[in-house]
mmCIF file with all atom_site columns, C-alpha atoms in Angstrom:
data_model
loop_
_atom_site.group_PDB
_atom_site.id
_atom_site.type_symbol
_atom_site.label_atom_id
_atom_site.label_alt_id
_atom_site.label_comp_id
_atom_site.label_asym_id
_atom_site.label_entity_id
_atom_site.label_seq_id
_atom_site.pdbx_PDB_ins_code
_atom_site.Cartn_x
_atom_site.Cartn_y
_atom_site.Cartn_z
_atom_site.occupancy
_atom_site.B_iso_or_equiv
_atom_site.pdbx_formal_charge
_atom_site.auth_seq_id
_atom_site.auth_comp_id
_atom_site.auth_asym_id
_atom_site.auth_atom_id
_atom_site.pdbx_PDB_model_num
ATOM 1   C CA . MET A 1 1   ? 90.096  142.289 124.717 1.00 56.00 ? 1   MET A CA 1
ATOM 2   C CA . ILE A 1 2   ? 92.627  139.523 125.353 1.00 56.00 ? 2   ILE A CA 1
ATOM 3   C CA . ASN A 1 3   ? 89.816  136.939 125.313 1.00 55.00 ? 3   ASN A CA 1
ATOM 4   C CA . LYS A 1 4   ? 90.124  136.639 121.526 1.00 56.00 ? 4   LYS A CA 1
ATOM 5   C CA . ALA A 1 5   ? 93.464  134.870 122.022 1.00 62.00 ? 5   ALA A CA 1
ATOM 6   C CA . SER A 1 6   ? 92.273  132.877 125.028 1.00 70.00 ? 6   SER A CA 1
ATOM 7   C CA . ASP A 1 7   ? 93.005  129.417 123.607 1.00 74.00 ? 7   ASP A CA 1
ATOM 8   C CA . TYR A 1 8   ? 96.679  130.238 123.133 1.00 74.00 ? 8   TYR A CA 1
ATOM 9   C CA . LEU A 1 9   ? 96.945  132.084 126.433 1.00 80.00 ? 9   LEU A CA 1
ATOM 10  C CA . ASN A 1 10  ? 95.279  129.349 128.476 1.00 83.00 ? 10  ASN A CA 1
ATOM 11  C CA . ALA A 1 11  ? 97.909  126.885 127.295 1.00 85.00 ? 11  ALA A CA 1
ATOM 12  C CA . SER A 1 12  ? 100.789 129.287 127.994 1.00 91.00 ? 12  SER A CA 1
ATOM 13  C CA . GLY A 1 13  ? 102.688 130.017 131.183 1.00 95.00 ? 13  GLY A CA 1
ATOM 14  C CA . ARG A 1 14  ? 105.002 132.783 129.959 1.00 97.00 ? 14  ARG A CA 1
ATOM 15  C CA . ILE A 1 15  ? 103.495 135.407 127.656 1.00 96.00 ? 15  ILE A CA 1
ATOM 16  C CA . VAL A 1 16  ? 104.955 138.389 125.791 1.00 97.00 ? 16  VAL A CA 1
ATOM 17  C CA . ILE A 1 17  ? 102.405 141.015 124.717 1.00 96.00 ? 17  ILE A CA 1
ATOM 18  C CA . LYS A 1 18  ? 103.424 143.792 122.347 1.00 95.00 ? 18  LYS A CA 1
ATOM 19  C CA . LEU A 1 19  ? 101.378 146.998 122.159 1.00 95.00 ? 19  LEU A CA 1
ATOM 20  C CA . GLY A 1 20  ? 101.646 149.269 119.123 1.00 90.00 ? 20  GLY A CA 1
ATOM 21  C CA . SER A 1 21  ? 102.000 153.046 119.442 1.00 89.00 ? 21  SER A CA 1
ATOM 22  C CA . ALA A 1 22  ? 98.618  153.812 117.896 1.00 88.00 ? 22  ALA A CA 1
ATOM 23  C CA . LEU A 1 23  ? 96.756  151.917 120.624 1.00 93.00 ? 23  LEU A CA 1
ATOM 24  C CA . PHE A 1 24  ? 97.576  154.535 123.255 1.00 95.00 ? 24  PHE A CA 1
ATOM 25  C CA . PHE A 1 25  ? 95.839  157.405 121.454 1.00 92.00 ? 25  PHE A CA 1
ATOM 26  C CA . ASP A 1 26  ? 92.378  157.970 120.010 1.00 88.00 ? 26  ASP A CA 1
ATOM 27  C CA . GLU A 1 27  ? 91.538  159.573 116.665 1.00 85.00 ? 27  GLU A CA 1
ATOM 28  C CA . ALA A 1 28  ? 91.879  163.025 118.234 1.00 86.00 ? 28  ALA A CA 1
ATOM 29  C CA . ASN A 1 29  ? 95.406  162.095 119.412 1.00 86.00 ? 29  ASN A CA 1
ATOM 30  C CA . LYS A 1 30  ? 94.309  162.101 123.049 1.00 91.00 ? 30  LYS A CA 1
ATOM 31  C CA . PHE A 1 31  ? 95.659  159.515 125.478 1.00 94.00 ? 31  PHE A CA 1
ATOM 32  C CA . ASN A 1 32  ? 93.250  156.560 125.543 1.00 95.00 ? 32  ASN A CA 1
ATOM 33  C CA . GLN A 1 33  ? 93.182  155.965 129.298 1.00 96.00 ? 33  GLN A CA 1
ATOM 34  C CA . LYS A 1 34  ? 90.009  153.868 129.100 1.00 96.00 ? 34  LYS A CA 1
ATOM 35  C CA . TRP A 1 35  ? 91.603  151.427 126.652 1.00 96.00 ? 35  TRP A CA 1
ATOM 36  C CA . LEU A 1 36  ? 94.772  151.039 128.726 1.00 97.00 ? 36  LEU A CA 1
ATOM 37  C CA . GLN A 1 37  ? 92.740  150.507 131.892 1.00 98.00 ? 37  GLN A CA 1
ATOM 38  C CA . SER A 1 38  ? 90.802  147.705 130.187 1.00 97.00 ? 38  SER A CA 1
ATOM 39  C CA . PHE A 1 39  ? 93.974  146.107 128.848 1.00 97.00 ? 39  PHE A CA 1
ATOM 40  C CA . CYS A 1 40  ? 95.706  146.181 132.234 1.00 98.00 ? 40  CYS A CA 1
ATOM 41  C CA . GLN A 1 41  ? 92.694  144.592 133.913 1.00 97.00 ? 41  GLN A CA 1
ATOM 42  C CA . ASP A 1 42  ? 92.977  141.724 131.425 1.00 95.00 ? 42  ASP A CA 1
ATOM 43  C CA . VAL A 1 43  ? 96.672  141.398 132.287 1.00 97.00 ? 43  VAL A CA 1
ATOM 44  C CA . LEU A 1 44  ? 95.829  141.258 135.990 1.00 97.00 ? 44  LEU A CA 1
ATOM 45  C CA . LEU A 1 45  ? 93.350  138.456 135.300 1.00 95.00 ? 45  LEU A CA 1
ATOM 46  C CA . LEU A 1 46  ? 96.138  136.519 133.591 1.00 95.00 ? 46  LEU A CA 1
ATOM 47  C CA . LYS A 1 47  ? 98.406  137.171 136.572 1.00 96.00 ? 47  LYS A CA 1
ATOM 48  C CA . LYS A 1 48  ? 95.765  135.646 138.858 1.00 96.00 ? 48  LYS A CA 1
ATOM 49  C CA . GLN A 1 49  ? 96.043  132.496 136.721 1.00 95.00 ? 49  GLN A CA 1
ATOM 50  C CA . ASN A 1 50  ? 99.774  132.403 137.560 1.00 95.00 ? 50  ASN A CA 1
ATOM 51  C CA . LYS A 1 51  ? 100.810 133.560 134.091 1.00 96.00 ? 51  LYS A CA 1
ATOM 52  C CA . GLU A 1 52  ? 104.127 135.386 133.698 1.00 98.00 ? 52  GLU A CA 1
ATOM 53  C CA . ILE A 1 53  ? 103.544 138.525 131.645 1.00 98.00 ? 53  ILE A CA 1
ATOM 54  C CA . ILE A 1 54  ? 106.038 140.737 129.834 1.00 98.00 ? 54  ILE A CA 1
ATOM 55  C CA . ILE A 1 55  ? 104.731 143.802 127.987 1.00 98.00 ? 55  ILE A CA 1
ATOM 56  C CA . VAL A 1 56  ? 106.629 145.349 125.075 1.00 97.00 ? 56  VAL A CA 1
ATOM 57  C CA . ALA A 1 57  ? 105.141 148.818 124.673 1.00 96.00 ? 57  ALA A CA 1
ATOM 58  C CA . SER A 1 58  ? 105.746 151.341 121.919 1.00 90.00 ? 58  SER A CA 1
ATOM 59  C CA . GLY A 1 59  ? 104.538 154.896 122.357 1.00 91.00 ? 59  GLY A CA 1
ATOM 60  C CA . ALA A 1 60  ? 107.262 156.848 124.180 1.00 92.00 ? 60  ALA A CA 1
ATOM 61  C CA . ILE A 1 61  ? 108.050 158.977 121.139 1.00 91.00 ? 61  ILE A CA 1
ATOM 62  C CA . ASN A 1 62  ? 104.387 159.819 120.561 1.00 92.00 ? 62  ASN A CA 1
ATOM 63  C CA . PHE A 1 63  ? 103.886 160.703 124.238 1.00 95.00 ? 63  PHE A CA 1
ATOM 64  C CA . GLY A 1 64  ? 106.946 162.947 124.063 1.00 96.00 ? 64  GLY A CA 1
ATOM 65  C CA . LEU A 1 65  ? 105.925 164.655 120.834 1.00 95.00 ? 65  LEU A CA 1
ATOM 66  C CA . ARG A 1 66  ? 102.579 165.533 122.403 1.00 94.00 ? 66  ARG A CA 1
ATOM 67  C CA . LYS A 1 67  ? 104.390 167.069 125.386 1.00 94.00 ? 67  LYS A CA 1
ATOM 68  C CA . LEU A 1 68  ? 106.634 169.060 123.055 1.00 96.00 ? 68  LEU A CA 1
ATOM 69  C CA . ASN A 1 69  ? 103.724 169.979 120.773 1.00 94.00 ? 69  ASN A CA 1
ATOM 70  C CA . LYS A 1 70  ? 105.733 168.703 117.807 1.00 94.00 ? 70  LYS A CA 1
ATOM 71  C CA . GLU A 1 71  ? 104.823 166.728 114.710 1.00 91.00 ? 71  GLU A CA 1
ATOM 72  C CA . ARG A 1 72  ? 106.684 163.499 114.020 1.00 88.00 ? 72  ARG A CA 1
ATOM 73  C CA . ASP A 1 73  ? 109.590 163.847 111.569 1.00 87.00 ? 73  ASP A CA 1
ATOM 74  C CA . ASP A 1 74  ? 111.280 160.510 110.893 1.00 81.00 ? 74  ASP A CA 1
ATOM 75  C CA . HIS A 1 75  ? 114.248 162.356 109.357 1.00 84.00 ? 75  HIS A CA 1
ATOM 76  C CA . ASP A 1 76  ? 114.979 164.200 112.619 1.00 88.00 ? 76  ASP A CA 1
ATOM 77  C CA . LEU A 1 77  ? 116.529 161.446 114.746 1.00 86.00 ? 77  LEU A CA 1
ATOM 78  C CA . ASN A 1 78  ? 117.562 163.883 117.485 1.00 90.00 ? 78  ASN A CA 1
ATOM 79  C CA . LEU A 1 79  ? 113.974 165.061 117.902 1.00 92.00 ? 79  LEU A CA 1
ATOM 80  C CA . LEU A 1 80  ? 112.720 161.475 118.109 1.00 89.00 ? 80  LEU A CA 1
ATOM 81  C CA . GLN A 1 81  ? 115.353 160.598 120.717 1.00 91.00 ? 81  GLN A CA 1
ATOM 82  C CA . ALA A 1 82  ? 114.531 163.687 122.783 1.00 93.00 ? 82  ALA A CA 1
ATOM 83  C CA . ALA A 1 83  ? 110.813 162.966 122.539 1.00 93.00 ? 83  ALA A CA 1
ATOM 84  C CA . ALA A 1 84  ? 111.422 159.371 123.625 1.00 92.00 ? 84  ALA A CA 1
ATOM 85  C CA . SER A 1 85  ? 113.264 160.472 126.768 1.00 94.00 ? 85  SER A CA 1
ATOM 86  C CA . ILE A 1 86  ? 110.328 162.700 127.720 1.00 96.00 ? 86  ILE A CA 1
ATOM 87  C CA . GLY A 1 87  ? 107.607 160.298 126.683 1.00 96.00 ? 87  GLY A CA 1
ATOM 88  C CA . GLN A 1 88  ? 109.078 157.200 128.326 1.00 96.00 ? 88  GLN A CA 1
ATOM 89  C CA . ILE A 1 89  ? 108.250 158.637 131.753 1.00 96.00 ? 89  ILE A CA 1
ATOM 90  C CA . GLU A 1 90  ? 104.659 159.219 130.665 1.00 97.00 ? 90  GLU A CA 1
ATOM 91  C CA . LEU A 1 91  ? 104.396 155.726 129.190 1.00 97.00 ? 91  LEU A CA 1
ATOM 92  C CA . ILE A 1 92  ? 105.682 153.920 132.274 1.00 98.00 ? 92  ILE A CA 1
ATOM 93  C CA . GLY A 1 93  ? 103.658 156.169 134.556 1.00 98.00 ? 93  GLY A CA 1
ATOM 94  C CA . ALA A 1 94  ? 100.461 155.205 132.765 1.00 97.00 ? 94  ALA A CA 1
ATOM 95  C CA . PHE A 1 95  ? 101.072 151.520 133.464 1.00 98.00 ? 95  PHE A CA 1
ATOM 96  C CA . LYS A 1 96  ? 102.404 152.074 136.984 1.00 98.00 ? 96  LYS A CA 1
ATOM 97  C CA . SER A 1 97  ? 99.358  154.018 138.153 1.00 97.00 ? 97  SER A CA 1
ATOM 98  C CA . ILE A 1 98  ? 97.123  151.074 137.235 1.00 98.00 ? 98  ILE A CA 1
ATOM 99  C CA . PHE A 1 99  ? 99.298  148.205 138.456 1.00 98.00 ? 99  PHE A CA 1
ATOM 100 C CA . ASP A 1 100 ? 100.089 150.009 141.726 1.00 98.00 ? 100 ASP A CA 1
ATOM 101 C CA . ASP A 1 101 ? 96.409  149.782 142.637 1.00 97.00 ? 101 ASP A CA 1
ATOM 102 C CA . ALA A 1 102 ? 96.712  145.990 142.356 1.00 97.00 ? 102 ALA A CA 1
ATOM 103 C CA . ASP A 1 103 ? 99.971  145.956 144.352 1.00 98.00 ? 103 ASP A CA 1
ATOM 104 C CA . ILE A 1 104 ? 101.869 144.612 141.331 1.00 98.00 ? 104 ILE A CA 1
ATOM 105 C CA . PRO A 1 105 ? 105.390 146.038 140.785 1.00 98.00 ? 105 PRO A CA 1
ATOM 106 C CA . THR A 1 106 ? 106.036 147.656 137.401 1.00 98.00 ? 106 THR A CA 1
ATOM 107 C CA . ALA A 1 107 ? 109.567 147.475 135.965 1.00 98.00 ? 107 ALA A CA 1
ATOM 108 C CA . GLN A 1 108 ? 111.007 149.611 133.174 1.00 98.00 ? 108 GLN A CA 1
ATOM 109 C CA . VAL A 1 109 ? 113.415 147.811 130.822 1.00 98.00 ? 109 VAL A CA 1
ATOM 110 C CA . LEU A 1 110 ? 114.988 149.622 127.860 1.00 96.00 ? 110 LEU A CA 1
ATOM 111 C CA . LEU A 1 111 ? 116.734 147.479 125.249 1.00 93.00 ? 111 LEU A CA 1
ATOM 112 C CA . THR A 1 112 ? 118.409 147.841 121.875 1.00 88.00 ? 112 THR A CA 1
ATOM 113 C CA . SER A 1 113 ? 119.024 145.290 119.163 1.00 84.00 ? 113 SER A CA 1
ATOM 114 C CA . ASP A 1 114 ? 122.634 145.080 120.316 1.00 85.00 ? 114 ASP A CA 1
ATOM 115 C CA . ASP A 1 115 ? 121.502 144.146 123.835 1.00 91.00 ? 115 ASP A CA 1
ATOM 116 C CA . CYS A 1 116 ? 119.675 141.151 122.390 1.00 90.00 ? 116 CYS A CA 1
ATOM 117 C CA . ASP A 1 117 ? 122.388 140.069 119.953 1.00 91.00 ? 117 ASP A CA 1
ATOM 118 C CA . ASN A 1 118 ? 125.504 140.580 122.087 1.00 93.00 ? 118 ASN A CA 1
ATOM 119 C CA . ARG A 1 119 ? 126.005 137.425 124.149 1.00 94.00 ? 119 ARG A CA 1
ATOM 120 C CA . ARG A 1 120 ? 127.011 139.127 127.406 1.00 96.00 ? 120 ARG A CA 1
ATOM 121 C CA . ARG A 1 121 ? 124.248 141.728 127.233 1.00 96.00 ? 121 ARG A CA 1
ATOM 122 C CA . HIS A 1 122 ? 121.776 139.039 126.201 1.00 96.00 ? 122 HIS A CA 1
ATOM 123 C CA . LEU A 1 123 ? 122.553 137.017 129.328 1.00 97.00 ? 123 LEU A CA 1
ATOM 124 C CA . ASN A 1 124 ? 122.415 140.090 131.569 1.00 98.00 ? 124 ASN A CA 1
ATOM 125 C CA . SER A 1 125 ? 119.031 141.041 130.122 1.00 97.00 ? 125 SER A CA 1
ATOM 126 C CA . LEU A 1 126 ? 117.755 137.480 130.486 1.00 98.00 ? 126 LEU A CA 1
ATOM 127 C CA . ASN A 1 127 ? 118.869 137.296 134.120 1.00 98.00 ? 127 ASN A CA 1
ATOM 128 C CA . THR A 1 128 ? 117.195 140.610 134.934 1.00 98.00 ? 128 THR A CA 1
ATOM 129 C CA . LEU A 1 129 ? 113.917 139.672 133.256 1.00 98.00 ? 129 LEU A CA 1
ATOM 130 C CA . SER A 1 130 ? 113.896 136.255 134.908 1.00 98.00 ? 130 SER A CA 1
ATOM 131 C CA . LYS A 1 131 ? 114.401 137.814 138.338 1.00 99.00 ? 131 LYS A CA 1
ATOM 132 C CA . LEU A 1 132 ? 111.659 140.373 137.737 1.00 99.00 ? 132 LEU A CA 1
ATOM 133 C CA . LEU A 1 133 ? 109.219 137.613 136.815 1.00 98.00 ? 133 LEU A CA 1
ATOM 134 C CA . SER A 1 134 ? 110.168 135.605 139.891 1.00 98.00 ? 134 SER A CA 1
ATOM 135 C CA . GLU A 1 135 ? 109.373 138.686 142.016 1.00 98.00 ? 135 GLU A CA 1
ATOM 136 C CA . ASN A 1 136 ? 105.877 138.913 140.481 1.00 97.00 ? 136 ASN A CA 1
ATOM 137 C CA . ALA A 1 137 ? 106.751 142.140 138.659 1.00 98.00 ? 137 ALA A CA 1
ATOM 138 C CA . ILE A 1 138 ? 105.494 143.088 135.201 1.00 99.00 ? 138 ILE A CA 1
ATOM 139 C CA . PRO A 1 139 ? 108.408 144.213 132.990 1.00 99.00 ? 139 PRO A CA 1
ATOM 140 C CA . ILE A 1 140 ? 107.461 146.987 130.555 1.00 98.00 ? 140 ILE A CA 1
ATOM 141 C CA . ILE A 1 141 ? 110.000 146.857 127.718 1.00 97.00 ? 141 ILE A CA 1
ATOM 142 C CA . ASN A 1 142 ? 110.654 149.491 125.083 1.00 94.00 ? 142 ASN A CA 1
ATOM 143 C CA . GLU A 1 143 ? 113.402 150.188 122.608 1.00 91.00 ? 143 GLU A CA 1
ATOM 144 C CA . ASN A 1 144 ? 116.039 152.483 124.104 1.00 91.00 ? 144 ASN A CA 1
ATOM 145 C CA . ASP A 1 145 ? 115.380 155.279 121.612 1.00 85.00 ? 145 ASP A CA 1
ATOM 146 C CA . THR A 1 146 ? 117.500 157.851 123.436 1.00 80.00 ? 146 THR A CA 1
ATOM 147 C CA . VAL A 1 147 ? 120.724 155.960 122.724 1.00 81.00 ? 147 VAL A CA 1
ATOM 148 C CA . ALA A 1 148 ? 119.808 153.865 119.687 1.00 76.00 ? 148 ALA A CA 1
ATOM 149 C CA . THR A 1 149 ? 121.529 154.860 116.436 1.00 65.00 ? 149 THR A CA 1
ATOM 150 C CA . GLU A 1 150 ? 120.504 154.174 112.852 1.00 55.00 ? 150 GLU A CA 1
ATOM 151 C CA . GLU A 1 151 ? 122.615 151.001 112.869 1.00 46.00 ? 151 GLU A CA 1
ATOM 152 C CA . ILE A 1 152 ? 121.119 149.360 115.967 1.00 43.00 ? 152 ILE A CA 1
ATOM 153 C CA . LYS A 1 153 ? 117.628 150.926 115.939 1.00 60.00 ? 153 LYS A CA 1
ATOM 154 C CA . PHE A 1 154 ? 114.775 148.452 115.503 1.00 56.00 ? 154 PHE A CA 1
ATOM 155 C CA . GLY A 1 155 ? 112.452 151.091 114.033 1.00 54.00 ? 155 GLY A CA 1
ATOM 156 C CA . ASP A 1 156 ? 109.502 149.251 115.543 1.00 67.00 ? 156 ASP A CA 1
ATOM 157 C CA . ASN A 1 157 ? 108.874 146.979 118.495 1.00 86.00 ? 157 ASN A CA 1
ATOM 158 C CA . ASP A 1 158 ? 107.487 143.967 116.640 1.00 86.00 ? 158 ASP A CA 1
ATOM 159 C CA . ARG A 1 159 ? 110.980 142.618 116.012 1.00 88.00 ? 159 ARG A CA 1
ATOM 160 C CA . LEU A 1 160 ? 112.045 143.639 119.515 1.00 91.00 ? 160 LEU A CA 1
ATOM 161 C CA . ALA A 1 161 ? 109.103 141.705 120.963 1.00 93.00 ? 161 ALA A CA 1
ATOM 162 C CA . ALA A 1 162 ? 110.051 138.647 118.913 1.00 92.00 ? 162 ALA A CA 1
ATOM 163 C CA . LYS A 1 163 ? 113.646 138.810 120.150 1.00 93.00 ? 163 LYS A CA 1
ATOM 164 C CA . VAL A 1 164 ? 112.501 139.208 123.749 1.00 96.00 ? 164 VAL A CA 1
ATOM 165 C CA . ALA A 1 165 ? 110.112 136.264 123.386 1.00 96.00 ? 165 ALA A CA 1
ATOM 166 C CA . GLN A 1 166 ? 112.959 134.154 122.049 1.00 95.00 ? 166 GLN A CA 1
ATOM 167 C CA . MET A 1 167 ? 115.338 135.367 124.765 1.00 96.00 ? 167 MET A CA 1
ATOM 168 C CA . ILE A 1 168 ? 113.082 134.365 127.655 1.00 96.00 ? 168 ILE A CA 1
ATOM 169 C CA . SER A 1 169 ? 111.651 131.241 125.975 1.00 96.00 ? 169 SER A CA 1
ATOM 170 C CA . ALA A 1 170 ? 108.093 132.589 125.995 1.00 96.00 ? 170 ALA A CA 1
ATOM 171 C CA . ASP A 1 171 ? 105.273 130.190 125.211 1.00 95.00 ? 171 ASP A CA 1
ATOM 172 C CA . VAL A 1 172 ? 103.430 132.722 123.079 1.00 93.00 ? 172 VAL A CA 1
ATOM 173 C CA . LEU A 1 173 ? 103.920 136.191 121.570 1.00 93.00 ? 173 LEU A CA 1
ATOM 174 C CA . VAL A 1 174 ? 100.834 138.370 121.070 1.00 91.00 ? 174 VAL A CA 1
ATOM 175 C CA . LEU A 1 175 ? 101.105 141.442 118.818 1.00 88.00 ? 175 LEU A CA 1
ATOM 176 C CA . PHE A 1 176 ? 98.352  143.986 119.507 1.00 87.00 ? 176 PHE A CA 1
ATOM 177 C CA . SER A 1 177 ? 97.442  146.570 116.864 1.00 77.00 ? 177 SER A CA 1
ATOM 178 C CA . ASN A 1 178 ? 94.656  149.050 116.117 1.00 69.00 ? 178 ASN A CA 1
ATOM 179 C CA . ILE A 1 179 ? 93.895  147.318 112.812 1.00 66.00 ? 179 ILE A CA 1
ATOM 180 C CA . LYS A 1 180 ? 91.805  144.203 112.273 1.00 62.00 ? 180 LYS A CA 1
ATOM 181 C CA . GLY A 1 181 ? 94.529  142.201 110.559 1.00 60.00 ? 181 GLY A CA 1
ATOM 182 C CA . LEU A 1 182 ? 95.970  141.537 107.120 1.00 63.00 ? 182 LEU A CA 1
ATOM 183 C CA . CYS A 1 183 ? 93.380  142.620 104.563 1.00 61.00 ? 183 CYS A CA 1
ATOM 184 C CA . LEU A 1 184 ? 92.701  141.323 101.071 1.00 57.00 ? 184 LEU A CA 1
ATOM 185 C CA . ILE A 1 185 ? 93.092  143.602 98.058  1.00 57.00 ? 185 ILE A CA 1
ATOM 186 C CA . GLU A 1 186 ? 90.127  143.853 95.695  1.00 57.00 ? 186 GLU A CA 1
ATOM 187 C CA . ASP A 1 187 ? 89.995  146.119 92.634  1.00 56.00 ? 187 ASP A CA 1
ATOM 188 C CA . GLY A 1 188 ? 93.280  147.678 93.667  1.00 57.00 ? 188 GLY A CA 1
ATOM 189 C CA . ARG A 1 189 ? 92.069  148.660 97.145  1.00 61.00 ? 189 ARG A CA 1
ATOM 190 C CA . LEU A 1 190 ? 92.366  147.155 100.602 1.00 60.00 ? 190 LEU A CA 1
ATOM 191 C CA . ASN A 1 191 ? 89.121  145.542 101.713 1.00 53.00 ? 191 ASN A CA 1
ATOM 192 C CA . GLU A 1 192 ? 89.098  145.847 105.505 1.00 63.00 ? 192 GLU A CA 1
ATOM 193 C CA . ASP A 1 193 ? 85.995  143.647 105.684 1.00 58.00 ? 193 ASP A CA 1
ATOM 194 C CA . LYS A 1 194 ? 87.940  140.669 104.376 1.00 56.00 ? 194 LYS A CA 1
ATOM 195 C CA . ILE A 1 195 ? 90.661  139.629 106.815 1.00 62.00 ? 195 ILE A CA 1
ATOM 196 C CA . ILE A 1 196 ? 93.084  136.725 106.495 1.00 57.00 ? 196 ILE A CA 1
ATOM 197 C CA . SER A 1 197 ? 92.554  135.058 109.862 1.00 56.00 ? 197 SER A CA 1
ATOM 198 C CA . GLU A 1 198 ? 95.407  132.553 109.660 1.00 57.00 ? 198 GLU A CA 1
ATOM 199 C CA . ILE A 1 199 ? 98.713  132.478 107.766 1.00 56.00 ? 199 ILE A CA 1
ATOM 200 C CA . ASN A 1 200 ? 100.683 129.241 107.701 1.00 54.00 ? 200 ASN A CA 1
ATOM 201 C CA . ARG A 1 201 ? 103.173 130.143 104.980 1.00 58.00 ? 201 ARG A CA 1
ATOM 202 C CA . ILE A 1 202 ? 104.575 133.506 103.899 1.00 61.00 ? 202 ILE A CA 1
ATOM 203 C CA . ASP A 1 203 ? 104.798 133.649 100.102 1.00 55.00 ? 203 ASP A CA 1
ATOM 204 C CA . GLN A 1 204 ? 105.035 136.476 97.565  1.00 62.00 ? 204 GLN A CA 1
ATOM 205 C CA . ASP A 1 205 ? 101.270 137.067 97.600  1.00 60.00 ? 205 ASP A CA 1
ATOM 206 C CA . ILE A 1 206 ? 101.364 137.626 101.357 1.00 54.00 ? 206 ILE A CA 1
ATOM 207 C CA . GLU A 1 207 ? 104.400 139.898 101.009 1.00 59.00 ? 207 GLU A CA 1
ATOM 208 C CA . ASN A 1 208 ? 102.535 142.009 98.433  1.00 59.00 ? 208 ASN A CA 1
ATOM 209 C CA . LEU A 1 209 ? 99.540  142.377 100.745 1.00 59.00 ? 209 LEU A CA 1
ATOM 210 C CA . VAL A 1 210 ? 101.824 143.401 103.590 1.00 57.00 ? 210 VAL A CA 1
ATOM 211 C CA . LEU A 1 211 ? 103.573 146.087 101.546 1.00 53.00 ? 211 LEU A CA 1
ATOM 212 C CA . ALA A 1 212 ? 100.192 147.601 100.650 1.00 53.00 ? 212 ALA A CA 1
ATOM 213 C CA . GLN A 1 213 ? 99.107  147.932 104.257 1.00 59.00 ? 213 GLN A CA 1
ATOM 214 C CA . LYS A 1 214 ? 100.629 150.554 106.593 1.00 56.00 ? 214 LYS A CA 1
ATOM 215 C CA . THR A 1 215 ? 99.441  151.367 110.079 1.00 51.00 ? 215 THR A CA 1
ATOM 216 C CA . LYS A 1 216 ? 98.830  155.053 110.775 1.00 48.00 ? 216 LYS A CA 1
ATOM 217 C CA . GLY A 1 217 ? 100.733 156.366 113.797 1.00 47.00 ? 217 GLY A CA 1
ATOM 218 C CA . SER A 1 218 ? 103.097 153.413 113.873 1.00 48.00 ? 218 SER A CA 1
ATOM 219 C CA . ALA A 1 219 ? 106.667 152.769 112.753 1.00 51.00 ? 219 ALA A CA 1
ATOM 220 C CA . GLY A 1 220 ? 105.909 149.164 111.942 1.00 49.00 ? 220 GLY A CA 1
ATOM 221 C CA . GLY A 1 221 ? 102.579 148.111 110.513 1.00 52.00 ? 221 GLY A CA 1
ATOM 222 C CA . MET A 1 222 ? 101.807 144.677 109.119 1.00 49.00 ? 222 MET A CA 1
ATOM 223 C CA . LYS A 1 223 ? 105.225 144.266 107.482 1.00 47.00 ? 223 LYS A CA 1
ATOM 224 C CA . THR A 1 224 ? 107.146 144.148 110.745 1.00 50.00 ? 224 THR A CA 1
ATOM 225 C CA . LYS A 1 225 ? 104.550 141.837 112.285 1.00 50.00 ? 225 LYS A CA 1
ATOM 226 C CA . ILE A 1 226 ? 105.055 139.356 109.460 1.00 50.00 ? 226 ILE A CA 1
ATOM 227 C CA . ASP A 1 227 ? 108.837 139.808 109.728 1.00 54.00 ? 227 ASP A CA 1
ATOM 228 C CA . ALA A 1 228 ? 108.677 139.154 113.476 1.00 49.00 ? 228 ALA A CA 1
#
């Protein structure tokens, strides 16, 4: 899984990995335990190479909505916040059960945009993350949806992951998604068999491709990955 980015990871000591919401569930909306188990084993291999790993994980809202047997309604902020408070326990528990078997501490860290931008909160967050890494823990970061308002809400974790990577001076940021990448448009339709493997400059053509591509089950999609 992570092997596809091995060249970048081998040269990096501090790595931020962001996981999109859709990765945690299969097409039947069932929790994809097998996928998470495989991902965490890859993370443990990186830990054995003395890499410092921080995971930014979306998915709390989706976990919570499943518990509540509710459909997602982006206009109902209170429902999303309530679902996040329920689902965050499920999300962290899924990671903890795997990392506990390897005797690796799992840490929950909830942040908002304001925590990253406010100087005092930024430093407090940085100090906490630095200490967690020094104690061989794996921080699992998510947006603090239960207290975030429309003004400070990221809306996705791609930008949050980028801010965290900048905050802790990460060597590399890896954004995981359930889609292959940025697709070309042919005859007015996305061609998922033709992927742009490398982007060195973001111009209007790239922006147009991004706007045409939305990830199902995610608040972000390709647009927020390019923005990040």
